mmCIF file of C-alpha atoms in Angstrom:
data_model
loop_
_atom_site.group_PDB
_atom_site.id
_atom_site.type_symbol
_atom_site.label_atom_id
_atom_site.label_comp_id
_atom_site.label_asym_id
_atom_site.label_seq_id
_atom_site.Cartn_x
_atom_site.Cartn_y
_atom_site.Cartn_z
ATOM 1 C CA MET A 122 -9.663 -2.662 38.171
ATOM 2 C CA MET A 123 -12.017 -0.322 40.081
ATOM 3 C CA THR A 124 -10.287 2.253 42.261
ATOM 4 C CA TYR A 125 -11.672 3.066 45.555
ATOM 5 C CA ALA A 126 -12.844 6.182 44.224
ATOM 6 C CA ASN A 127 -14.397 4.560 41.321
ATOM 7 C CA LEU A 128 -15.982 1.925 43.738
ATOM 8 C CA LEU A 129 -17.608 4.759 45.463
ATOM 9 C CA ALA A 130 -20.203 4.907 42.744
ATOM 10 C CA ALA A 131 -21.026 1.432 42.758
ATOM 11 C CA LEU A 132 -21.548 1.528 46.400
ATOM 12 C CA LEU A 133 -23.704 4.648 46.271
ATOM 13 C CA LEU A 134 -25.693 3.208 43.365
ATOM 14 C CA GLY A 135 -26.673 0.009 45.219
ATOM 15 C CA SER A 136 -28.674 1.914 47.982
ATOM 16 C CA ALA A 137 -32.132 2.860 47.965
ATOM 17 C CA ALA A 138 -32.786 6.220 46.487
ATOM 18 C CA LEU A 139 -31.868 8.170 49.604
ATOM 19 C CA ALA A 140 -31.055 11.358 47.767
ATOM 20 C CA GLN A 141 -32.834 11.390 44.503
ATOM 21 C CA ALA A 142 -36.197 12.826 44.137
ATOM 22 C CA ASP A 143 -36.797 11.573 40.755
ATOM 23 C CA ASP A 144 -35.320 8.207 39.927
ATOM 24 C CA GLY A 145 -37.055 7.831 36.817
ATOM 25 C CA GLN A 146 -39.894 5.242 35.991
ATOM 26 C CA ALA A 147 -40.076 2.268 38.157
ATOM 27 C CA VAL A 148 -38.280 -0.921 36.789
ATOM 28 C CA ALA A 149 -39.093 -2.899 39.985
ATOM 29 C CA ARG A 150 -41.180 -2.947 43.035
ATOM 30 C CA VAL A 151 -39.821 -4.703 46.167
ATOM 31 C CA ASN A 152 -42.923 -4.921 48.791
ATOM 32 C CA GLY A 153 -44.090 -1.809 47.192
ATOM 33 C CA ALA A 154 -40.646 -0.049 47.363
ATOM 34 C CA GLU A 155 -39.704 1.251 44.046
ATOM 35 C CA ILE A 156 -36.355 0.924 42.304
ATOM 36 C CA GLY A 157 -36.090 3.546 39.470
ATOM 37 C CA GLU A 158 -34.954 3.152 35.885
ATOM 38 C CA PHE A 159 -31.920 5.960 36.561
ATOM 39 C CA ARG A 160 -30.953 4.201 39.547
ATOM 40 C CA LEU A 161 -30.587 0.854 37.448
ATOM 41 C CA GLU A 162 -28.970 2.418 34.568
ATOM 42 C CA ARG A 163 -26.136 3.973 36.743
ATOM 43 C CA TYR A 164 -25.634 0.885 38.748
ATOM 44 C CA PHE A 165 -25.513 -1.484 35.735
ATOM 45 C CA ASN A 166 -22.742 0.722 34.415
ATOM 46 C CA ASP A 167 -20.789 0.096 37.660
ATOM 47 C CA TYR A 168 -21.775 -3.541 37.670
ATOM 48 C CA LEU A 169 -20.237 -3.898 34.176
ATOM 49 C CA GLU A 170 -16.950 -1.955 35.155
ATOM 50 C CA ALA A 171 -16.685 -4.287 38.086
ATOM 51 C CA GLN A 172 -16.443 -7.205 35.520
ATOM 52 C CA GLY A 173 -14.174 -5.431 33.152
ATOM 53 C CA ARG A 174 -16.971 -4.675 30.525
ATOM 54 C CA SER A 175 -18.703 -1.588 29.278
ATOM 55 C CA ILE A 176 -22.008 -1.004 27.989
ATOM 56 C CA GLY A 177 -20.511 0.105 24.526
ATOM 57 C CA ALA A 178 -18.779 -3.209 24.231
ATOM 58 C CA ILE A 179 -21.649 -5.233 24.473
ATOM 59 C CA ARG A 180 -22.950 -5.951 20.867
ATOM 60 C CA ASN A 181 -25.260 -8.772 21.558
ATOM 61 C CA PRO A 182 -28.654 -7.681 22.749
ATOM 62 C CA ASN A 183 -29.485 -10.905 24.494
ATOM 63 C CA LEU A 184 -26.149 -10.727 26.617
ATOM 64 C CA TYR A 185 -26.966 -7.122 27.216
ATOM 65 C CA LYS A 186 -30.384 -7.841 28.584
ATOM 66 C CA ARG A 187 -28.994 -10.850 30.916
ATOM 67 C CA LEU A 188 -26.543 -8.670 32.385
ATOM 68 C CA ARG A 189 -28.877 -5.699 33.043
ATOM 69 C CA ARG A 190 -31.393 -8.089 34.592
ATOM 70 C CA ALA A 191 -28.647 -9.629 36.842
ATOM 71 C CA ALA A 192 -27.757 -5.955 37.873
ATOM 72 C CA LEU A 193 -31.352 -5.507 38.779
ATOM 73 C CA ASP A 194 -31.509 -8.655 40.703
ATOM 74 C CA GLU A 195 -28.599 -7.242 42.822
ATOM 75 C CA LEU A 196 -30.537 -4.021 43.540
ATOM 76 C CA ILE A 197 -33.671 -6.278 44.358
ATOM 77 C CA ASP A 198 -31.758 -8.337 46.805
ATOM 78 C CA LYS A 199 -30.113 -5.134 48.451
ATOM 79 C CA GLU A 200 -33.560 -3.669 49.187
ATOM 80 C CA LEU A 201 -34.807 -7.160 50.505
ATOM 81 C CA LEU A 202 -31.966 -7.069 53.055
ATOM 82 C CA TRP A 203 -32.438 -3.687 53.888
ATOM 83 C CA GLN A 204 -36.179 -4.135 54.500
ATOM 84 C CA GLU A 205 -35.416 -7.324 56.614
ATOM 85 C CA ALA A 206 -33.177 -5.451 58.736
ATOM 86 C CA ARG A 207 -35.356 -2.704 59.345
ATOM 87 C CA ARG A 208 -38.170 -5.055 60.391
ATOM 88 C CA ARG A 209 -35.867 -6.735 62.901
ATOM 89 C CA GLY A 210 -34.642 -3.359 64.363
ATOM 90 C CA LEU A 211 -31.125 -3.661 63.411
ATOM 91 C CA VAL A 212 -28.844 -0.577 63.862
ATOM 92 C CA ALA A 213 -25.548 0.363 62.314
ATOM 93 C CA ASP A 214 -22.197 0.520 64.456
ATOM 94 C CA GLU A 215 -21.583 4.480 64.036
ATOM 95 C CA ALA A 216 -17.808 4.096 64.593
ATOM 96 C CA ALA A 217 -17.556 1.774 61.708
ATOM 97 C CA VAL A 218 -19.624 4.001 59.542
ATOM 98 C CA GLN A 219 -17.538 7.016 60.111
ATOM 99 C CA GLN A 220 -14.215 5.044 59.621
ATOM 100 C CA GLN A 221 -15.728 3.706 56.259
ATOM 101 C CA PHE A 222 -16.788 7.492 55.383
ATOM 102 C CA GLN A 223 -13.235 8.920 56.141
ATOM 103 C CA ALA A 224 -11.552 6.056 54.200
ATOM 104 C CA THR A 225 -13.819 6.922 51.124
ATOM 105 C CA ARG A 226 -13.100 10.495 51.485
ATOM 106 C CA ALA A 227 -9.264 10.012 51.701
ATOM 107 C CA ALA A 228 -9.440 8.120 48.452
ATOM 108 C CA PHE A 229 -9.865 11.599 46.666
ATOM 109 C CA ARG A 230 -7.268 14.140 46.126
ATOM 110 C CA ASP A 231 -9.110 16.944 47.891
ATOM 111 C CA GLU A 232 -12.489 17.647 49.667
ATOM 112 C CA GLN A 233 -13.940 19.466 46.574
ATOM 113 C CA ARG A 234 -13.442 16.508 44.158
ATOM 114 C CA PHE A 235 -15.197 14.249 46.954
ATOM 115 C CA ALA A 236 -17.992 16.585 47.204
ATOM 116 C CA GLU A 237 -18.378 16.894 43.532
ATOM 117 C CA ARG A 238 -18.309 13.054 43.089
ATOM 118 C CA LEU A 239 -21.117 12.704 45.709
ATOM 119 C CA ALA A 240 -23.138 15.306 43.969
ATOM 120 C CA GLU A 241 -22.619 13.512 40.644
ATOM 121 C CA ASP A 242 -24.646 10.698 42.039
ATOM 122 C CA GLY A 243 -27.290 12.803 43.894
ATOM 123 C CA PHE A 244 -25.893 12.842 47.182
ATOM 124 C CA ASP A 245 -24.276 15.012 49.883
ATOM 125 C CA GLU A 246 -22.197 14.012 53.020
ATOM 126 C CA ALA A 247 -25.453 13.276 54.913
ATOM 127 C CA SER A 248 -27.135 11.197 52.696
ATOM 128 C CA TYR A 249 -23.976 9.340 51.862
ATOM 129 C CA THR A 250 -23.401 8.620 55.528
ATOM 130 C CA GLU A 251 -26.984 7.426 55.690
ATOM 131 C CA TYR A 252 -26.126 5.041 52.746
ATOM 132 C CA LEU A 253 -23.227 3.447 54.545
ATOM 133 C CA ARG A 254 -25.359 2.837 57.604
ATOM 134 C CA ARG A 255 -27.839 1.099 55.495
ATOM 135 C CA GLU A 256 -25.164 -0.972 53.634
ATOM 136 C CA GLN A 257 -23.671 -2.023 56.652
ATOM 137 C CA VAL A 258 -26.834 -3.176 58.291
ATOM 138 C CA SER A 259 -27.875 -4.930 55.064
ATOM 139 C CA GLN A 260 -24.588 -6.854 55.143
ATOM 140 C CA ARG A 261 -24.988 -7.952 58.800
ATOM 141 C CA MET A 262 -28.689 -9.017 57.926
ATOM 142 C CA LEU A 263 -27.192 -11.218 55.112
ATOM 143 C CA ALA A 264 -24.638 -12.692 57.598
ATOM 144 C CA GLU A 265 -27.175 -13.214 60.228
ATOM 145 C CA LEU A 266 -29.552 -15.058 57.666
ATOM 146 C CA SER A 267 -26.686 -17.189 55.864
ATOM 147 C CA GLN A 268 -24.603 -18.701 58.956
ATOM 148 C CA PRO A 269 -22.890 -21.174 56.682
ATOM 149 C CA LYS A 270 -21.819 -24.590 57.938
ATOM 150 C CA PRO A 271 -17.859 -24.753 58.145
ATOM 151 C CA PRO A 272 -16.570 -27.479 55.949
ATOM 152 C CA SER A 273 -15.577 -30.784 57.879
ATOM 153 C CA ASP A 274 -12.268 -32.303 57.956
ATOM 154 C CA GLU A 275 -13.583 -35.341 56.044
ATOM 155 C CA GLU A 276 -14.924 -32.868 53.285
ATOM 156 C CA VAL A 277 -11.454 -31.020 53.124
ATOM 157 C CA ARG A 278 -9.458 -34.166 52.888
ATOM 158 C CA ARG A 279 -11.699 -35.773 50.296
ATOM 159 C CA PHE A 280 -11.425 -32.619 48.076
ATOM 160 C CA PHE A 281 -7.786 -32.399 48.446
ATOM 161 C CA GLU A 282 -7.191 -35.867 47.274
ATOM 162 C CA GLU A 283 -9.604 -35.672 44.608
ATOM 163 C CA ASN A 284 -8.137 -32.501 43.292
ATOM 164 C CA ARG A 285 -4.549 -32.619 44.258
ATOM 165 C CA ALA A 286 -3.124 -32.641 40.828
ATOM 166 C CA ARG A 287 -4.922 -29.215 40.037
ATOM 167 C CA LEU A 288 -3.568 -27.508 43.027
ATOM 168 C CA GLU A 289 0.157 -28.311 42.040
ATOM 169 C CA ARG A 290 2.135 -25.918 40.135
ATOM 170 C CA PRO A 291 2.604 -27.309 36.601
ATOM 171 C CA GLU A 292 5.719 -27.254 34.577
ATOM 172 C CA GLN A 293 6.242 -23.854 32.977
ATOM 173 C CA VAL A 294 8.568 -22.554 30.390
ATOM 174 C CA HIS A 295 9.546 -18.968 29.701
ATOM 175 C CA ALA A 296 9.799 -18.381 25.888
ATOM 176 C CA ARG A 297 10.073 -15.248 23.583
ATOM 177 C CA HIS A 298 8.651 -15.515 19.938
ATOM 178 C CA ILE A 299 8.693 -13.867 16.610
ATOM 179 C CA LEU A 300 5.458 -13.905 14.643
ATOM 180 C CA LEU A 301 5.013 -13.413 10.920
ATOM 181 C CA LYS A 302 1.683 -13.277 10.136
ATOM 182 C CA ILE A 303 0.183 -14.700 6.641
ATOM 183 C CA GLU A 304 -1.665 -11.699 5.106
ATOM 184 C CA PRO A 305 -4.722 -12.524 2.831
ATOM 185 C CA GLY A 306 -3.620 -13.460 -0.713
ATOM 186 C CA GLN A 307 0.026 -13.819 0.595
ATOM 187 C CA ASP A 308 1.782 -17.376 -0.214
ATOM 188 C CA ALA A 309 2.423 -19.264 3.113
ATOM 189 C CA ALA A 310 5.514 -20.843 1.736
ATOM 190 C CA GLU A 311 6.972 -17.277 1.140
ATOM 191 C CA VAL A 312 6.344 -16.187 4.674
ATOM 192 C CA GLU A 313 8.027 -19.669 5.834
ATOM 193 C CA GLN A 314 11.175 -18.630 3.701
ATOM 194 C CA ARG A 315 11.257 -15.265 5.243
ATOM 195 C CA ILE A 316 11.191 -16.743 8.683
ATOM 196 C CA LEU A 317 13.888 -19.357 7.954
ATOM 197 C CA ALA A 318 16.230 -16.574 6.920
ATOM 198 C CA LEU A 319 15.322 -14.931 10.139
ATOM 199 C CA ARG A 320 16.213 -18.057 11.962
ATOM 200 C CA GLY A 321 19.666 -18.271 10.229
ATOM 201 C CA GLU A 322 20.441 -14.739 11.211
ATOM 202 C CA ILE A 323 19.714 -15.588 14.851
ATOM 203 C CA LEU A 324 21.720 -18.476 14.720
ATOM 204 C CA ALA A 325 24.564 -16.773 13.263
ATOM 205 C CA GLY A 326 24.602 -14.421 16.212
ATOM 206 C CA ALA A 327 21.494 -11.753 15.724
ATOM 207 C CA ASP A 328 19.867 -11.032 19.158
ATOM 208 C CA PHE A 329 16.379 -12.920 19.130
ATOM 209 C CA ALA A 330 14.611 -9.998 21.236
ATOM 210 C CA GLU A 331 16.212 -7.179 18.855
ATOM 211 C CA GLU A 332 14.863 -9.164 15.932
ATOM 212 C CA ALA A 333 11.287 -9.764 17.497
ATOM 213 C CA ARG A 334 11.167 -5.804 17.935
ATOM 214 C CA LYS A 335 12.095 -5.213 14.367
ATOM 215 C CA HIS A 336 10.078 -8.186 12.635
ATOM 216 C CA SER A 337 7.450 -9.603 14.808
ATOM 217 C CA ARG A 338 3.660 -8.792 14.051
ATOM 218 C CA ASP A 339 2.582 -9.670 17.660
ATOM 219 C CA SER A 340 1.753 -7.232 20.515
ATOM 220 C CA SER A 341 4.797 -8.875 22.427
ATOM 221 C CA ALA A 342 7.056 -7.406 19.777
ATOM 222 C CA ALA A 343 7.593 -4.169 21.791
ATOM 223 C CA SER A 344 9.215 -6.300 24.796
ATOM 224 C CA GLY A 345 11.300 -8.328 22.412
ATOM 225 C CA GLY A 346 8.644 -11.005 21.892
ATOM 226 C CA ASP A 347 8.730 -11.928 25.699
ATOM 227 C CA LEU A 348 5.855 -14.306 26.653
ATOM 228 C CA GLY A 349 6.844 -14.786 30.283
ATOM 229 C CA PHE A 350 6.375 -18.031 31.764
ATOM 230 C CA PHE A 351 3.250 -20.234 30.707
ATOM 231 C CA ALA A 352 2.171 -23.874 31.417
ATOM 232 C CA ARG A 353 0.689 -26.204 29.114
ATOM 233 C CA GLY A 354 -2.770 -25.704 27.740
ATOM 234 C CA SER A 355 -2.435 -21.971 27.394
ATOM 235 C CA MET A 356 -1.227 -21.648 23.904
ATOM 236 C CA GLN A 357 -1.886 -22.950 20.543
ATOM 237 C CA PRO A 358 -0.969 -26.696 20.241
ATOM 238 C CA PRO A 359 1.847 -26.610 17.726
ATOM 239 C CA PHE A 360 3.381 -23.793 19.368
ATOM 240 C CA GLU A 361 3.245 -25.295 22.930
ATOM 241 C CA GLU A 362 4.640 -28.401 21.887
ATOM 242 C CA ALA A 363 7.509 -26.815 20.174
ATOM 243 C CA ALA A 364 8.168 -24.602 23.254
ATOM 244 C CA PHE A 365 8.121 -27.415 25.713
ATOM 245 C CA ALA A 366 10.601 -29.699 23.408
ATOM 246 C CA LEU A 367 13.207 -26.944 23.475
ATOM 247 C CA GLN A 368 16.333 -26.383 25.863
ATOM 248 C CA PRO A 369 17.176 -23.040 27.520
ATOM 249 C CA GLY A 370 18.927 -20.987 24.546
ATOM 250 C CA GLU A 371 17.375 -23.031 21.890
ATOM 251 C CA THR A 372 15.619 -21.487 19.022
ATOM 252 C CA SER A 373 12.901 -23.648 17.232
ATOM 253 C CA MET A 374 12.437 -24.510 13.520
ATOM 254 C CA PRO A 375 9.422 -22.306 12.060
ATOM 255 C CA VAL A 376 6.105 -23.226 13.622
ATOM 256 C CA ARG A 377 2.747 -22.817 11.887
ATOM 257 C CA THR A 378 -0.370 -21.808 13.787
ATOM 258 C CA VAL A 379 -3.625 -20.026 12.981
ATOM 259 C CA TYR A 380 -1.758 -16.676 13.616
ATOM 260 C CA GLY A 381 0.960 -17.493 11.064
ATOM 261 C CA TRP A 382 4.532 -18.610 11.225
ATOM 262 C CA HIS A 383 6.751 -18.460 14.574
ATOM 263 C CA LEU A 384 10.343 -18.811 15.801
ATOM 264 C CA ILE A 385 10.466 -19.559 19.445
ATOM 265 C CA ARG A 386 13.411 -19.206 21.909
ATOM 266 C CA LEU A 387 13.306 -20.802 25.229
ATOM 267 C CA GLU A 388 14.593 -18.537 27.860
ATOM 268 C CA GLY A 389 14.074 -20.826 30.840
ATOM 269 C CA ARG A 390 11.813 -23.757 32.565
ATOM 270 C CA GLN A 391 10.392 -24.205 36.035
ATOM 271 C CA PRO A 392 9.778 -27.783 36.745
ATOM 272 C CA ALA A 393 6.216 -28.932 38.192
ATOM 273 C CA GLU A 394 6.155 -28.055 42.057
ATOM 274 C CA PRO A 395 4.133 -30.309 44.307
ATOM 275 C CA ILE A 396 2.146 -28.559 47.009
ATOM 276 C CA GLU A 397 2.741 -29.376 50.578
ATOM 277 C CA GLU A 398 -0.159 -31.192 51.961
ATOM 278 C CA SER A 399 -0.582 -28.808 54.870
ATOM 279 C CA GLN A 400 -0.800 -25.895 52.590
ATOM 280 C CA GLY A 401 -3.064 -27.625 50.197
ATOM 281 C CA LEU A 402 -5.570 -28.576 53.053
ATOM 282 C CA ALA A 403 -5.598 -25.089 53.995
ATOM 283 C CA ILE A 404 -6.386 -23.749 50.539
ATOM 284 C CA VAL A 405 -8.989 -26.316 50.246
ATOM 285 C CA ARG A 406 -10.701 -25.463 53.396
ATOM 286 C CA ASP A 407 -10.700 -21.597 52.519
ATOM 287 C CA TYR A 408 -11.996 -22.527 49.136
ATOM 288 C CA LEU A 409 -14.868 -24.963 50.517
ATOM 289 C CA ALA A 410 -15.810 -22.261 53.272
ATOM 290 C CA GLU A 411 -16.068 -19.622 50.746
ATOM 291 C CA GLN A 412 -18.488 -22.005 48.492
ATOM 292 C CA ASN A 413 -20.484 -22.789 51.582
ATOM 293 C CA ARG A 414 -20.784 -18.940 52.210
ATOM 294 C CA SER A 415 -22.002 -18.324 48.657
ATOM 295 C CA ARG A 416 -24.607 -20.950 48.580
ATOM 296 C CA ALA A 417 -25.938 -19.920 52.257
ATOM 297 C CA SER A 418 -26.128 -16.467 51.125
ATOM 298 C CA GLU A 419 -27.930 -17.349 47.812
ATOM 299 C CA GLU A 420 -30.371 -19.481 50.022
ATOM 300 C CA ALA A 421 -31.002 -16.955 52.310
ATOM 301 C CA LEU A 422 -31.822 -14.297 49.595
ATOM 302 C CA GLN A 423 -34.059 -16.814 47.949
ATOM 303 C CA ARG A 424 -36.009 -17.215 51.086
ATOM 304 C CA LEU A 425 -36.499 -13.304 51.208
ATOM 305 C CA ARG A 426 -37.677 -13.417 47.632
ATOM 306 C CA ASP A 427 -40.124 -16.197 48.142
ATOM 307 C CA ALA A 428 -41.592 -14.469 51.189
ATOM 308 C CA SER A 429 -41.953 -11.113 49.285
ATOM 309 C CA ARG A 430 -43.952 -9.385 46.642
ATOM 310 C CA ILE A 431 -41.639 -8.486 43.680
ATOM 311 C CA GLU A 432 -43.117 -6.886 40.708
ATOM 312 C CA LEU A 433 -41.010 -6.180 37.405
ATOM 313 C CA ALA A 434 -41.785 -3.402 34.823
ATOM 314 C CA ARG A 435 -42.725 -4.853 31.309
ATOM 315 C CA GLY A 436 -39.583 -5.852 29.582
ATOM 316 C CA GLN A 437 -37.362 -6.273 32.549
#
């Protein structure tokens, strides 16, 4: 997850080149305004970070190209909104701009680190403040252009009735497990005998969590094999079937999955919990309203794109 301080970079780089004198070769032109390669590369890095990705982890060239193009499209949309806001004469709310500036500065441990971070991205306090004005005005412009229609009571009711089961909390179980992997060349039956022996020790009084810490070859071993609560559909089918068949305190027979042999101990069970109608309707209303906002925003941006001259450099 991005911290407020990390998010600063993403915000800075989403703006037009307010401080950079040389932003590299143009990768796109929006009604004549250039988006430079350096700006795109910096924004792309933060675009990936916001999704929990990193450039180095992307091995597929086609995926890399698609994600980079998506980041460029976001920069183009930002430029379009700014140009339209300027054309309409929108001005920023200075009090809100200063409030956001102070909140961002407070996220850093001291003034020096804040200034250093600004400088790393080619900004000083004045140019960053100008960016905040620009970002605020652009967001207001998008809100004015979108104006989504709120969902009707009929739409909310219909969606709720069609999806009620999905809104309810399903039955969940809390389990621990011990995993013995079957290594290449190893006899599966031999591993099964080992885990059967472990089960015998546990039934004789050995602590399951302690045995998991000593023997399990899963990342949960350090926590005594604790998997927390999970619902149906989140585990391998044989594992899930065995876990849901147990009663609290029981230990399963060995269970085979693609990962190896497991022992499962059930710690607890939570029954399915139906959702209150009023709560469900409120959740659905918020969901449909967000869907409408997203759709209206995309349609507004598409209208701006259709009315603009957007040129992409070769290979973008």
